[in-house]
XYZ file of C-alpha atoms in Angstrom:
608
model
C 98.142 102.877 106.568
C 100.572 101.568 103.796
C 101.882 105.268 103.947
C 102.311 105.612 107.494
C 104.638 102.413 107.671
C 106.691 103.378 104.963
C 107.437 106.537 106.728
C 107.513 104.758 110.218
C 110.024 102.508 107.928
C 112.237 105.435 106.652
C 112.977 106.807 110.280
C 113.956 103.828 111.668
C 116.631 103.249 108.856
C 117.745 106.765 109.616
C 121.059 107.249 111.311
C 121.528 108.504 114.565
C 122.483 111.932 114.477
C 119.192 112.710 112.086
C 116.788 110.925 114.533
C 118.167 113.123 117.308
C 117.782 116.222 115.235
C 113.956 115.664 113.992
C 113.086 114.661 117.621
C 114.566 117.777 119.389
C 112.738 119.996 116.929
C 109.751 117.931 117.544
C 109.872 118.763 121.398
C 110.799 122.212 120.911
C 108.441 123.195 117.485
C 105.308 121.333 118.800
C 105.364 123.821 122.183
C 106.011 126.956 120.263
C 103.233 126.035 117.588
C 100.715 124.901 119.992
C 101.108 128.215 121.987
C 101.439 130.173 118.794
C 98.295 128.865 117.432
C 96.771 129.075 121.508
C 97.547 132.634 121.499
C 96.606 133.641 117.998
C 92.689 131.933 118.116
C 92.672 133.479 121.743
C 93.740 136.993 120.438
C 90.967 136.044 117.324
C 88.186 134.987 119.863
C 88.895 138.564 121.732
C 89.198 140.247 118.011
C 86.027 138.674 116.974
C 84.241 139.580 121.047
C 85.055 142.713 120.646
C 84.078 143.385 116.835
C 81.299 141.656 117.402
C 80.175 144.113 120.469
C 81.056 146.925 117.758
C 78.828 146.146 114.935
C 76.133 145.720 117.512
C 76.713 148.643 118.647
C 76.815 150.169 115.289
C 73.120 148.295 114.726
C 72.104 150.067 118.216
C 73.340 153.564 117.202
C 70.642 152.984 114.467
C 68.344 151.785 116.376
C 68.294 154.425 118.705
C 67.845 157.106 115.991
C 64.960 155.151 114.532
C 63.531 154.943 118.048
C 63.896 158.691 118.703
C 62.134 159.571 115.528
C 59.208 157.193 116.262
C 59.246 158.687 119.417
C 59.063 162.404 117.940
C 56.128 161.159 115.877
C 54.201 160.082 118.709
C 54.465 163.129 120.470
C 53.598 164.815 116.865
C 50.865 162.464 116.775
C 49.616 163.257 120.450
C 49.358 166.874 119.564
C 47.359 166.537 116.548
C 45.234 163.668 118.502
C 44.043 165.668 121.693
C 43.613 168.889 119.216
C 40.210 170.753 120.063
C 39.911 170.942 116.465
C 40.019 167.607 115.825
C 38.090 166.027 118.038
C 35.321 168.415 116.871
C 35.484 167.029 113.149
C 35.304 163.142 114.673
C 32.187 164.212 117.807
C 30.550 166.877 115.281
C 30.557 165.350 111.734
C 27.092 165.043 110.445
C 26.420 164.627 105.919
C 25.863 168.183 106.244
C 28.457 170.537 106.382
C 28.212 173.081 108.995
C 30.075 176.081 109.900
C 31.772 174.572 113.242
C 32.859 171.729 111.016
C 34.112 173.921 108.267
C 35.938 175.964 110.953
C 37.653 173.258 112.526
C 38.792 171.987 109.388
C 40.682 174.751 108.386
C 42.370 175.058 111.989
C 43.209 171.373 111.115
C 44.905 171.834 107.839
C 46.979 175.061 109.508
C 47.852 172.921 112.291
C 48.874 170.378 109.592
C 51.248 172.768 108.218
C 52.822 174.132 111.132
C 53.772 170.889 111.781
C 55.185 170.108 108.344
C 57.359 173.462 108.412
C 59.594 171.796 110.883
C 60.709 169.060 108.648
C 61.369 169.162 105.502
C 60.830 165.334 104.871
C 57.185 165.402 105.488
C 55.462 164.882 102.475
C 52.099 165.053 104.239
C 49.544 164.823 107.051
C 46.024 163.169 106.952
C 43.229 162.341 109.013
C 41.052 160.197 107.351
C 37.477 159.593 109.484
C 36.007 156.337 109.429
C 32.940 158.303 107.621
C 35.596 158.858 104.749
C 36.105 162.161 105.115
C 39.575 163.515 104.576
C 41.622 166.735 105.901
C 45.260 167.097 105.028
C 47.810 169.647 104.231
C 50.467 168.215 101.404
C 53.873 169.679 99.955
C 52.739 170.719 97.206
C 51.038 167.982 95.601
C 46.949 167.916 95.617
C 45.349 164.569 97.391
C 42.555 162.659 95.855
C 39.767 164.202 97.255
C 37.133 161.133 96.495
C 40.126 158.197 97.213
C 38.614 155.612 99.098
C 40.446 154.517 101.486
C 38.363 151.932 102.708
C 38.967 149.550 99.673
C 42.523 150.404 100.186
C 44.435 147.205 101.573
C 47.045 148.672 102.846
C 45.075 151.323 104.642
C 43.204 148.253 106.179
C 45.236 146.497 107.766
C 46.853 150.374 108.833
C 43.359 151.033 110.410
C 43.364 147.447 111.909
C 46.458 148.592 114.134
C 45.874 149.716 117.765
C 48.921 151.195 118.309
C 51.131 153.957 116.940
C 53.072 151.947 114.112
C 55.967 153.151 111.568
C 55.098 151.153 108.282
C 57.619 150.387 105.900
C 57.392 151.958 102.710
C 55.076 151.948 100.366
C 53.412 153.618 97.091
C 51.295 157.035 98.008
C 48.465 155.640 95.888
C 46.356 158.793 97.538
C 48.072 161.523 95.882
C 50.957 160.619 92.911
C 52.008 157.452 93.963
C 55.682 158.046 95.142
C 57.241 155.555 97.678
C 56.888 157.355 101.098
C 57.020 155.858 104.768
C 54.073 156.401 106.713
C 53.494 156.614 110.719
C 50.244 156.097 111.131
C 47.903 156.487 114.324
C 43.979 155.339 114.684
C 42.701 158.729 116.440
C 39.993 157.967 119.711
C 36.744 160.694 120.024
C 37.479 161.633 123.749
C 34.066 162.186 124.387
C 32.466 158.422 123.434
C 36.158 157.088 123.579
C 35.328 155.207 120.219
C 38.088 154.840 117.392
C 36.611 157.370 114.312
C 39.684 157.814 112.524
C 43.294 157.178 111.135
C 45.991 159.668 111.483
C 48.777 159.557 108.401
C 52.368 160.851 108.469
C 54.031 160.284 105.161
C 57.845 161.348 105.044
C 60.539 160.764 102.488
C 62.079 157.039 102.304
C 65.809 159.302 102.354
C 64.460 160.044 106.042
C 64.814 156.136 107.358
C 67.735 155.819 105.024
C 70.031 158.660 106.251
C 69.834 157.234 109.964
C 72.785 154.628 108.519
C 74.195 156.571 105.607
C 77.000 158.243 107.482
C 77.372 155.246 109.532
C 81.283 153.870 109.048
C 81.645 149.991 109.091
C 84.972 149.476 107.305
C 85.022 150.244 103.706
C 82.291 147.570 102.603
C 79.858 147.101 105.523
C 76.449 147.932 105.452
C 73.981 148.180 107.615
C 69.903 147.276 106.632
C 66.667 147.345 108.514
C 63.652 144.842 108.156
C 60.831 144.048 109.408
C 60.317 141.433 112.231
C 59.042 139.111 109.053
C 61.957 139.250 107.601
C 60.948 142.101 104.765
C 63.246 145.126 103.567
C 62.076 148.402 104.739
C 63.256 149.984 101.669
C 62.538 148.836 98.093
C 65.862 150.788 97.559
C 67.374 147.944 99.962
C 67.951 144.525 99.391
C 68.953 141.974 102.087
C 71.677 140.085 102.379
C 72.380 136.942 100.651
C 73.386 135.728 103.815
C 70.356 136.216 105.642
C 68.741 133.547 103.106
C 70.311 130.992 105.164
C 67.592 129.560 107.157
C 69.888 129.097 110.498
C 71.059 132.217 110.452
C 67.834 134.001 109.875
C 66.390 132.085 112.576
C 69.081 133.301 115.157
C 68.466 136.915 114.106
C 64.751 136.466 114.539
C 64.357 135.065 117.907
C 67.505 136.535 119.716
C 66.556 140.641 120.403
C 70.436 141.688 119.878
C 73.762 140.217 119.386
C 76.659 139.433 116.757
C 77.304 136.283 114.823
C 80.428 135.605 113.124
C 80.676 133.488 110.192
C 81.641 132.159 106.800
C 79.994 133.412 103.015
C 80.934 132.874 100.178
C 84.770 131.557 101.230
C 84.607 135.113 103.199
C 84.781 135.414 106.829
C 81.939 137.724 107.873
C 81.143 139.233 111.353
C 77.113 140.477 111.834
C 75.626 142.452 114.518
C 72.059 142.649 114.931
C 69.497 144.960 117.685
C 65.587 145.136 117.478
C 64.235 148.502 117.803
C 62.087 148.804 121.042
C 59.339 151.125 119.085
C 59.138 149.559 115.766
C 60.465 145.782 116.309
C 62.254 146.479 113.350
C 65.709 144.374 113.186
C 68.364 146.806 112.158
C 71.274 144.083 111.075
C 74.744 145.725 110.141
C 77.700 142.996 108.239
C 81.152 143.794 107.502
C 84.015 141.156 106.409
C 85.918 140.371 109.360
C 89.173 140.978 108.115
C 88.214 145.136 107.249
C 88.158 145.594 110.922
C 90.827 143.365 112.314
C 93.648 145.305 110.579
C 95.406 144.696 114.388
C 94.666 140.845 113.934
C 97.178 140.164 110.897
C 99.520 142.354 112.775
C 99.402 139.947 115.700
C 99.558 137.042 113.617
C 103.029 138.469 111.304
C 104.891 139.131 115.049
C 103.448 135.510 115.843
C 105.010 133.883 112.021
C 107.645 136.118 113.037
C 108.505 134.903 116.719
C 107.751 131.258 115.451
C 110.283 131.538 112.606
C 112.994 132.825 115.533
C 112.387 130.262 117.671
C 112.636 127.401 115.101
C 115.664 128.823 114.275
C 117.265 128.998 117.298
C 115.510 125.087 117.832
C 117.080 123.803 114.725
C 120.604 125.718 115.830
C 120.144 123.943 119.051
C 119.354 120.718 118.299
C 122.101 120.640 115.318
C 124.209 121.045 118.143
C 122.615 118.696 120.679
C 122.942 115.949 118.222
C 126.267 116.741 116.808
C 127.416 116.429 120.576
C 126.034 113.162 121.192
C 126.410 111.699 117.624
C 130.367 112.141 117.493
C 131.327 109.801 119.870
C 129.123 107.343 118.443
C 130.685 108.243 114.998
C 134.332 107.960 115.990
C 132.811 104.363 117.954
C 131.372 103.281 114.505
C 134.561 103.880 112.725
C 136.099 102.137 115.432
C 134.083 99.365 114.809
C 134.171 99.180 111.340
C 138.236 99.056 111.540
C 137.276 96.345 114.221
C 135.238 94.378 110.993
C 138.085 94.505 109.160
C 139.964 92.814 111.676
C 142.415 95.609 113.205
C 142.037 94.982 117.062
C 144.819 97.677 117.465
C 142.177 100.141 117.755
C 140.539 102.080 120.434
C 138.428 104.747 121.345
C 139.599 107.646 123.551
C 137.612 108.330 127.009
C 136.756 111.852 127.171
C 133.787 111.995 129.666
C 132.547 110.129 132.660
C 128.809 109.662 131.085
C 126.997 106.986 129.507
C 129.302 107.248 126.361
C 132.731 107.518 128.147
C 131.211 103.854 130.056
C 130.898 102.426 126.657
C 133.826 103.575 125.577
C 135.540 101.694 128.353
C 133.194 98.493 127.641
C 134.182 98.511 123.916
C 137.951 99.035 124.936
C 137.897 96.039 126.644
C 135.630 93.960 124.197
C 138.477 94.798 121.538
C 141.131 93.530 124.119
C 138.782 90.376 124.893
C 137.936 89.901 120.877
C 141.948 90.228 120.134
C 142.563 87.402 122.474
C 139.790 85.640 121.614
C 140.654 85.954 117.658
C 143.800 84.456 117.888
C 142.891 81.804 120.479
C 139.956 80.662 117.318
C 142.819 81.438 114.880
C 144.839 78.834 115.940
C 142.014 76.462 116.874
C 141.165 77.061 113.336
C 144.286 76.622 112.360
C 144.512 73.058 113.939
C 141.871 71.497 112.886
C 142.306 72.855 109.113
C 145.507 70.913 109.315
C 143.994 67.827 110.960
C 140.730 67.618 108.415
C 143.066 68.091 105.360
C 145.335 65.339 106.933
C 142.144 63.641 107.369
C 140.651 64.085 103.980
C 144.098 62.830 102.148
C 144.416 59.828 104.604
C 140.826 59.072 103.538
C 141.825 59.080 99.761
C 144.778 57.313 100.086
C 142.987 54.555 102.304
C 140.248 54.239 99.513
C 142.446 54.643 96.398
C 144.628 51.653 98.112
C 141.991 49.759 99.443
C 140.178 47.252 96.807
C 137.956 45.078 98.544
C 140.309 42.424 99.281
C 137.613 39.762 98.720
C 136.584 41.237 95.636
C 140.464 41.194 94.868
C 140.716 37.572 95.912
C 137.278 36.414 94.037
C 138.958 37.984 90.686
C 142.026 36.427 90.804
C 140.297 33.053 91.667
C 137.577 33.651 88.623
C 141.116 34.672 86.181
C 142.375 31.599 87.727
C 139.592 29.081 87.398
C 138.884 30.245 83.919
C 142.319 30.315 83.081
C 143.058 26.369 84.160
C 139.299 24.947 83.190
C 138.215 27.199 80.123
C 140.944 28.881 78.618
C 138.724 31.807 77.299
C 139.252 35.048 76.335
C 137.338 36.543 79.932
C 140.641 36.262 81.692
C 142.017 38.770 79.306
C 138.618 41.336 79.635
C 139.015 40.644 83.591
C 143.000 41.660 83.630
C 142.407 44.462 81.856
C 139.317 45.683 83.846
C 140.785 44.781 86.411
C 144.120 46.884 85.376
C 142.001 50.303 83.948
C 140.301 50.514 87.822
C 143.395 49.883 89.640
C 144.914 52.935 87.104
C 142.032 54.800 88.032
C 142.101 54.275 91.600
C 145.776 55.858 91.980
C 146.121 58.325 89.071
C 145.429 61.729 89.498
C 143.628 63.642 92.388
C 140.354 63.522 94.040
C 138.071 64.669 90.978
C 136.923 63.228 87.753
C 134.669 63.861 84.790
C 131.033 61.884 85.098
C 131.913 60.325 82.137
C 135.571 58.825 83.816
C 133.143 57.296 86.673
C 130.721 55.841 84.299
C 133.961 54.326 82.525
C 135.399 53.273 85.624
C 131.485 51.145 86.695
C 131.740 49.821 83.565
C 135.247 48.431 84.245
C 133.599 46.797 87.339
C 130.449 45.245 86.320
C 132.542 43.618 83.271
C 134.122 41.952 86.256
C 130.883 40.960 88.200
C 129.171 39.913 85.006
C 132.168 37.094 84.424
C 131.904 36.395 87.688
C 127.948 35.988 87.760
C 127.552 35.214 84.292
C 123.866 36.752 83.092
C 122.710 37.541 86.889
C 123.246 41.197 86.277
C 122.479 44.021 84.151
C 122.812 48.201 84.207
C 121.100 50.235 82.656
C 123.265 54.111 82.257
C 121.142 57.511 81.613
C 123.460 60.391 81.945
C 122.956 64.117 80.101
C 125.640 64.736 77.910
C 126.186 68.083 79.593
C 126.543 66.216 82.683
C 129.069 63.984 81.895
C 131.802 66.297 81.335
C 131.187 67.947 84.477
C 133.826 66.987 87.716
C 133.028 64.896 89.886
C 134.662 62.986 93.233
C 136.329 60.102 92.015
C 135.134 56.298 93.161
C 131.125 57.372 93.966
C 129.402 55.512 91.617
C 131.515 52.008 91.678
C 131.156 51.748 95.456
C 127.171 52.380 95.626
C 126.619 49.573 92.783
C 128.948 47.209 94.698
C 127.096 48.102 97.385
C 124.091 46.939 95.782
C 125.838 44.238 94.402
C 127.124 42.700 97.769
C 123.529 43.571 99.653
C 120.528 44.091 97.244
C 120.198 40.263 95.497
C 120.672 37.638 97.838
C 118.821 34.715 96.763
C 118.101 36.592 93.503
C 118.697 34.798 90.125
C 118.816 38.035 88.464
C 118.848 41.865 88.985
C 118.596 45.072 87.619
C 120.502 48.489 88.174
C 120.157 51.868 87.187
C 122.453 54.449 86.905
C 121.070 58.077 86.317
C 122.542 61.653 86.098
C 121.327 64.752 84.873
C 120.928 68.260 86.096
C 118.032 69.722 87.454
C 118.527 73.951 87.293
C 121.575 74.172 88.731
C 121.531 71.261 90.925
C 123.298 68.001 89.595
C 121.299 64.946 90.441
C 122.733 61.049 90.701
C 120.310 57.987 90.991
C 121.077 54.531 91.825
C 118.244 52.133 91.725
C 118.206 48.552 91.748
C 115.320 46.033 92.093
C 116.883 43.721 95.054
C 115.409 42.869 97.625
C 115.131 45.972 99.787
C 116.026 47.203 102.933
C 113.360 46.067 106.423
C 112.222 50.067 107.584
C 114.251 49.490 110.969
C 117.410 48.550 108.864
C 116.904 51.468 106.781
C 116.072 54.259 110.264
C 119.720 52.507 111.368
C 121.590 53.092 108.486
C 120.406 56.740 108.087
C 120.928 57.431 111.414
C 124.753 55.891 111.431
C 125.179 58.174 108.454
C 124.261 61.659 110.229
C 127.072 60.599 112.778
C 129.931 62.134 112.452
C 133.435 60.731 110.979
C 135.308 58.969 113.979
C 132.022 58.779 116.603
C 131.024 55.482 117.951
C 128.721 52.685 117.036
C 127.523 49.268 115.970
C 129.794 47.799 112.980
C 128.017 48.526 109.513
C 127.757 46.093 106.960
C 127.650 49.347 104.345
C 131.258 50.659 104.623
C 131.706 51.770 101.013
C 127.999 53.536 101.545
C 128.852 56.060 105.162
C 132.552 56.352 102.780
C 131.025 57.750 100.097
C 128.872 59.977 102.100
C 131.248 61.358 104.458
C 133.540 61.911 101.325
C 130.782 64.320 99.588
C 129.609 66.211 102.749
C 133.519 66.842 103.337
C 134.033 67.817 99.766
C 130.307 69.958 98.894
C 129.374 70.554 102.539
C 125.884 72.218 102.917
C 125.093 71.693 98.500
C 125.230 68.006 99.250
C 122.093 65.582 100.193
C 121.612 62.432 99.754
C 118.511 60.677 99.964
C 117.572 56.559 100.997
C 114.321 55.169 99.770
C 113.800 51.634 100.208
C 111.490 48.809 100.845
C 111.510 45.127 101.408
C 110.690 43.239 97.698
C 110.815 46.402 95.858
C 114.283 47.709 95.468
C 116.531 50.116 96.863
C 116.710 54.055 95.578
C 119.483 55.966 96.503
C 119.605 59.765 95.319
C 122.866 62.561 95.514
C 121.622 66.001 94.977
C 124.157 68.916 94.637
C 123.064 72.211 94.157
C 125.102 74.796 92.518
C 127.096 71.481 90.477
C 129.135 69.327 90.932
C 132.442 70.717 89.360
C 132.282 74.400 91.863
C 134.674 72.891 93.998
C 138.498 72.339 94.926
C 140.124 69.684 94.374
C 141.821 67.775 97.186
C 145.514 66.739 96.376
C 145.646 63.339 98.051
C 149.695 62.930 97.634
């Protein structure tokens, strides 16, 4: 699944022109394989049809000579049945010899080798009577005159038979013991029509064998015979290894005749398979598939062939297809790209009438409508640039000239009072405080070092702590990397005034802390006092007045130096800055200034 959306993942990012070129070989490969592979398992199924009908008509060719020399024997057999002769040895046949008997016999054993001169397979006639008495004519070899037959099994269950039968081959245990094939017959007296003896024609096993010897099926097919249990007429002849599969056994068993194709051994075979009508013998001849479809692979090169030619001309087509509808789209997206870059002198020629030529037009006239519209923001740009940096050094050069004119006129009276009542040496701390933040206030531009705004708080609480004598104490934690970093200049004294002025009415004494240190990359200011708090509807006001913007309406605020100092840092660190408000009535006041990326990765704002 993971694989499949990667892929889906790699055609989507590809560009146009490629996209265009996979899918028009898609649509024109898929129809040429599917018929190529249509017409090649179609020309395969009529391949394997008509092999198949071959090799079982190779099996019936066999067949039909086995069933033409059964046939042969039963007439043989008929003539040496219905003999005169020989139905006086089975009506006539007493312990005693006599000279009818003895007569017959010998016109037996001469009609016994008549026979035998036609053929030279036989290898020999009997009649054995169910009294044990045996006439034969050999080749040669002498029978065993006193065999008994009787205790033979295999001459049991021969005798057992009704009907002529060809028996598969066996040992001649009644003369020397050589493998022979034997059609045997039980023989009927006419007269009492009762069964009295067995009729044996033994012939060479090279006589079954030569009915498929000159049979051709390719250069490695053979072709066997068995019996209907599935035994090897031969010794000489082993059966297939394929037959030992059970399902395939089992089809040539019950089905009289046919072919079956299929797979051995990682070879494709082909079978064909026809039960003789005399014998019910299967003859079964199997050949690899591919020795007799030498026309197949022919038909399957022109097929690679023709499918090779017509992916070639597909891939010539579609390179074309897609390089036709691609370039316009290229030439756009170059067009474009000088667009990005801000050249709105561009445009794209309109060559055609289509879907492309329409966009052509379309993007013609966005570049005309995004050239006026450029220099219509340009200028609105422009403007307000101008007003917010008119804006930002009016700001500074209301704050550094505004000192809170009652804080101004509380000093003066405090340098005044102690001057006329005390004569002490605070009127000389408080002048010079007093000078060092009015130095600060208009030297230099908008930024600082932490450290010069720590100096410049100090400056002021000297001032408050003359004029509230032991009331208030700060507490300063700064980094040391932190306080040589810039800063905006007048941040810190405002916020403590602000607590000052707001956080300890009523209060005998209070507590505030100063804290900065850097957190990553972020630089991080605290101010915390202990006063008195802020009520929660106070606090939802004053955060509220401070997310309006610079110049909107609303009620008067009691925390100037507070929305000054904000708007100041969102003007100067924009989207770094944050600032924080935690507060709570009897618990203090928390007021925290993140800036991420630091505080000194900024420009400093010449305020004249």
């Amino acid at each position: 699944m993971k694989l499949l959306i990667k892929k889906t993942a790699i055609f989507r990012n590809m560009n146009m022109r490629n996209k265009l070129l996979i899918i028009f070989i898609m649509i024109g490969l898929v129809p040429v394989l599917f018929f190529a592979a249509f017409f090649f398992q179609q020309s395969k199924s009529a391949f394997e049809e008509e092999l198949g009908k071959y090799t079982l008509e190779i099996s019936k060719q066999v067949g039909g000579r086995l069933d033409a020399f059964v046939q042969e024997m039963e007439r043989v057999s008929n003539i040496i049945r219905f003999n005169s002769d020989v139905q006086t040895i089975l009506y006539e046949w007493t312990e005693e010899r006599t000279a009818s008997s003895i007569y017959a016999e010998r016109n037996v054993r001469s009609l016994f080798e008549n026979i035998g001169n036609f053929r030279e397979d036989f290898k020999g006639i009997f009649m054995v009577t169910d009294h044990g008495l045996l006439v034969y004519n050999g080749t040669g070899d002498v029978a065993k005159l006193h065999y008994n037959f009787h205790d033979d099994p295999w001459y049991q269950s021969v005798k057992e038979q009704t009907h002529f039968r060809l028996n598969k081959a066996h040992p001649q245990t009644y003369v020397k013991g050589e493998e022979v094939v034997t059609f045997s017959a039980r023989i009927t007296d006419n007269r009492e029509f009762k069964t009295k003896g067995t009729l044996l024609i033994d012939f060479s096993p090279q006589t079954i064998k030569s009915m498929s010897e000159n049979i051709q099926l390719g250069s490695s097919g053979h072709v066997w015979m068995m019996t209907a249990d599935g035994e090897p007429i031969l010794p000489s002849q082993t059966l297939p290894d394929w037959l030992k599969d059970e399902e395939l056994f089992k089809k040539v068993q019950q089905e009289s005749s046919g072919f079956i194709p299929f797979d051995y051994a990682g070879v494709q075979m082909l079978a064909g398979f026809y039960t003789s009508s005399e014998t019910g013998w299967k003859i079964i001849g199997s050949v690899p598939f591919e020795e007799l479809a030498s026309g197949l692979y022919g038909i399957r090169t022109f097929i690679v062939i023709l499918a090779i030619a017509a992916l070639v001309v597909i891939l010539l087509l579609a390179t074309a297809l897609s390089r036709m509808i691609t370039k316009p789209l290229k030439v756009m997206e170059h067009r474009m790209a000088e667009v990005g870059k801000g050249n709105f002198e561009t445009g794209l020629p309109v060559m055609t009438r289509d879907e492309i030529g329409r966009l052509s037009i379309s993007f013609n006239r966005m570049i005309t409508e995004l050239h006026r519209m450029n220099n219509e923001v340009f200028q609105s740009q422009l403007r307000e640039y101008q007003q917010q940096i008119q804006l930002q050094n009016s700001e500074m050069r209301a704050l550094q000239a505004q000192i809170n004119p009652h804080f101004l006129y509380n000093t003066l009276n405090t340098i005044a009072c102690i001057a006329e009542v005390y004569d002490r040496e605070e009127i000389s701390e408080v002048s010079h405080s007093l000078s060092r933040m009015l130095q600060y206030s208009i030297t230099g531009g908008s930024t600082a070092t932490v450290e010069e705004e720590l100096t410049h708080l100090l400056s002021y609480m000297s001032i408050v702590n003359v004029r509230f004598p032991m009331k208030f104490t700060l507490e300063l934690q700064a980094d040391p990397e932190i306080r040589r970093m810039s800063f905006m200049k007048l941040i810190f004294q405002p916020l403590v005034e602000n607590a000052v002025n707001h956080g300890f009415p009523g209060l005998d004494q209070g507590h505030i802390r100063v804290e900065a240190k850097l957190d990553g990359d972020a630089a991080i200011f605290t101010f915390a006092d202990d006063g008195i708090g802020i009520a929660k509807e106070r606090l939802n006001q004053i955060r509220a007045e401070l997310r309006q913007k610079e110049g909107e309406g609303g009620a008067a605020s009691d925390h100037i130096g507070l929305r000054n100092v904000y708007y100041r840092l969102n003007m100067l660190y924009g989207d770094r800055f944050s600032m924080t408000i935690w507060s709570k009535p009897r618990e203090g006041t928390r007021i925290v200034i993140r800036i991420e990326g630091g505080a000194a990765d900024v420009t400093d704002i010449d305020c004249g």
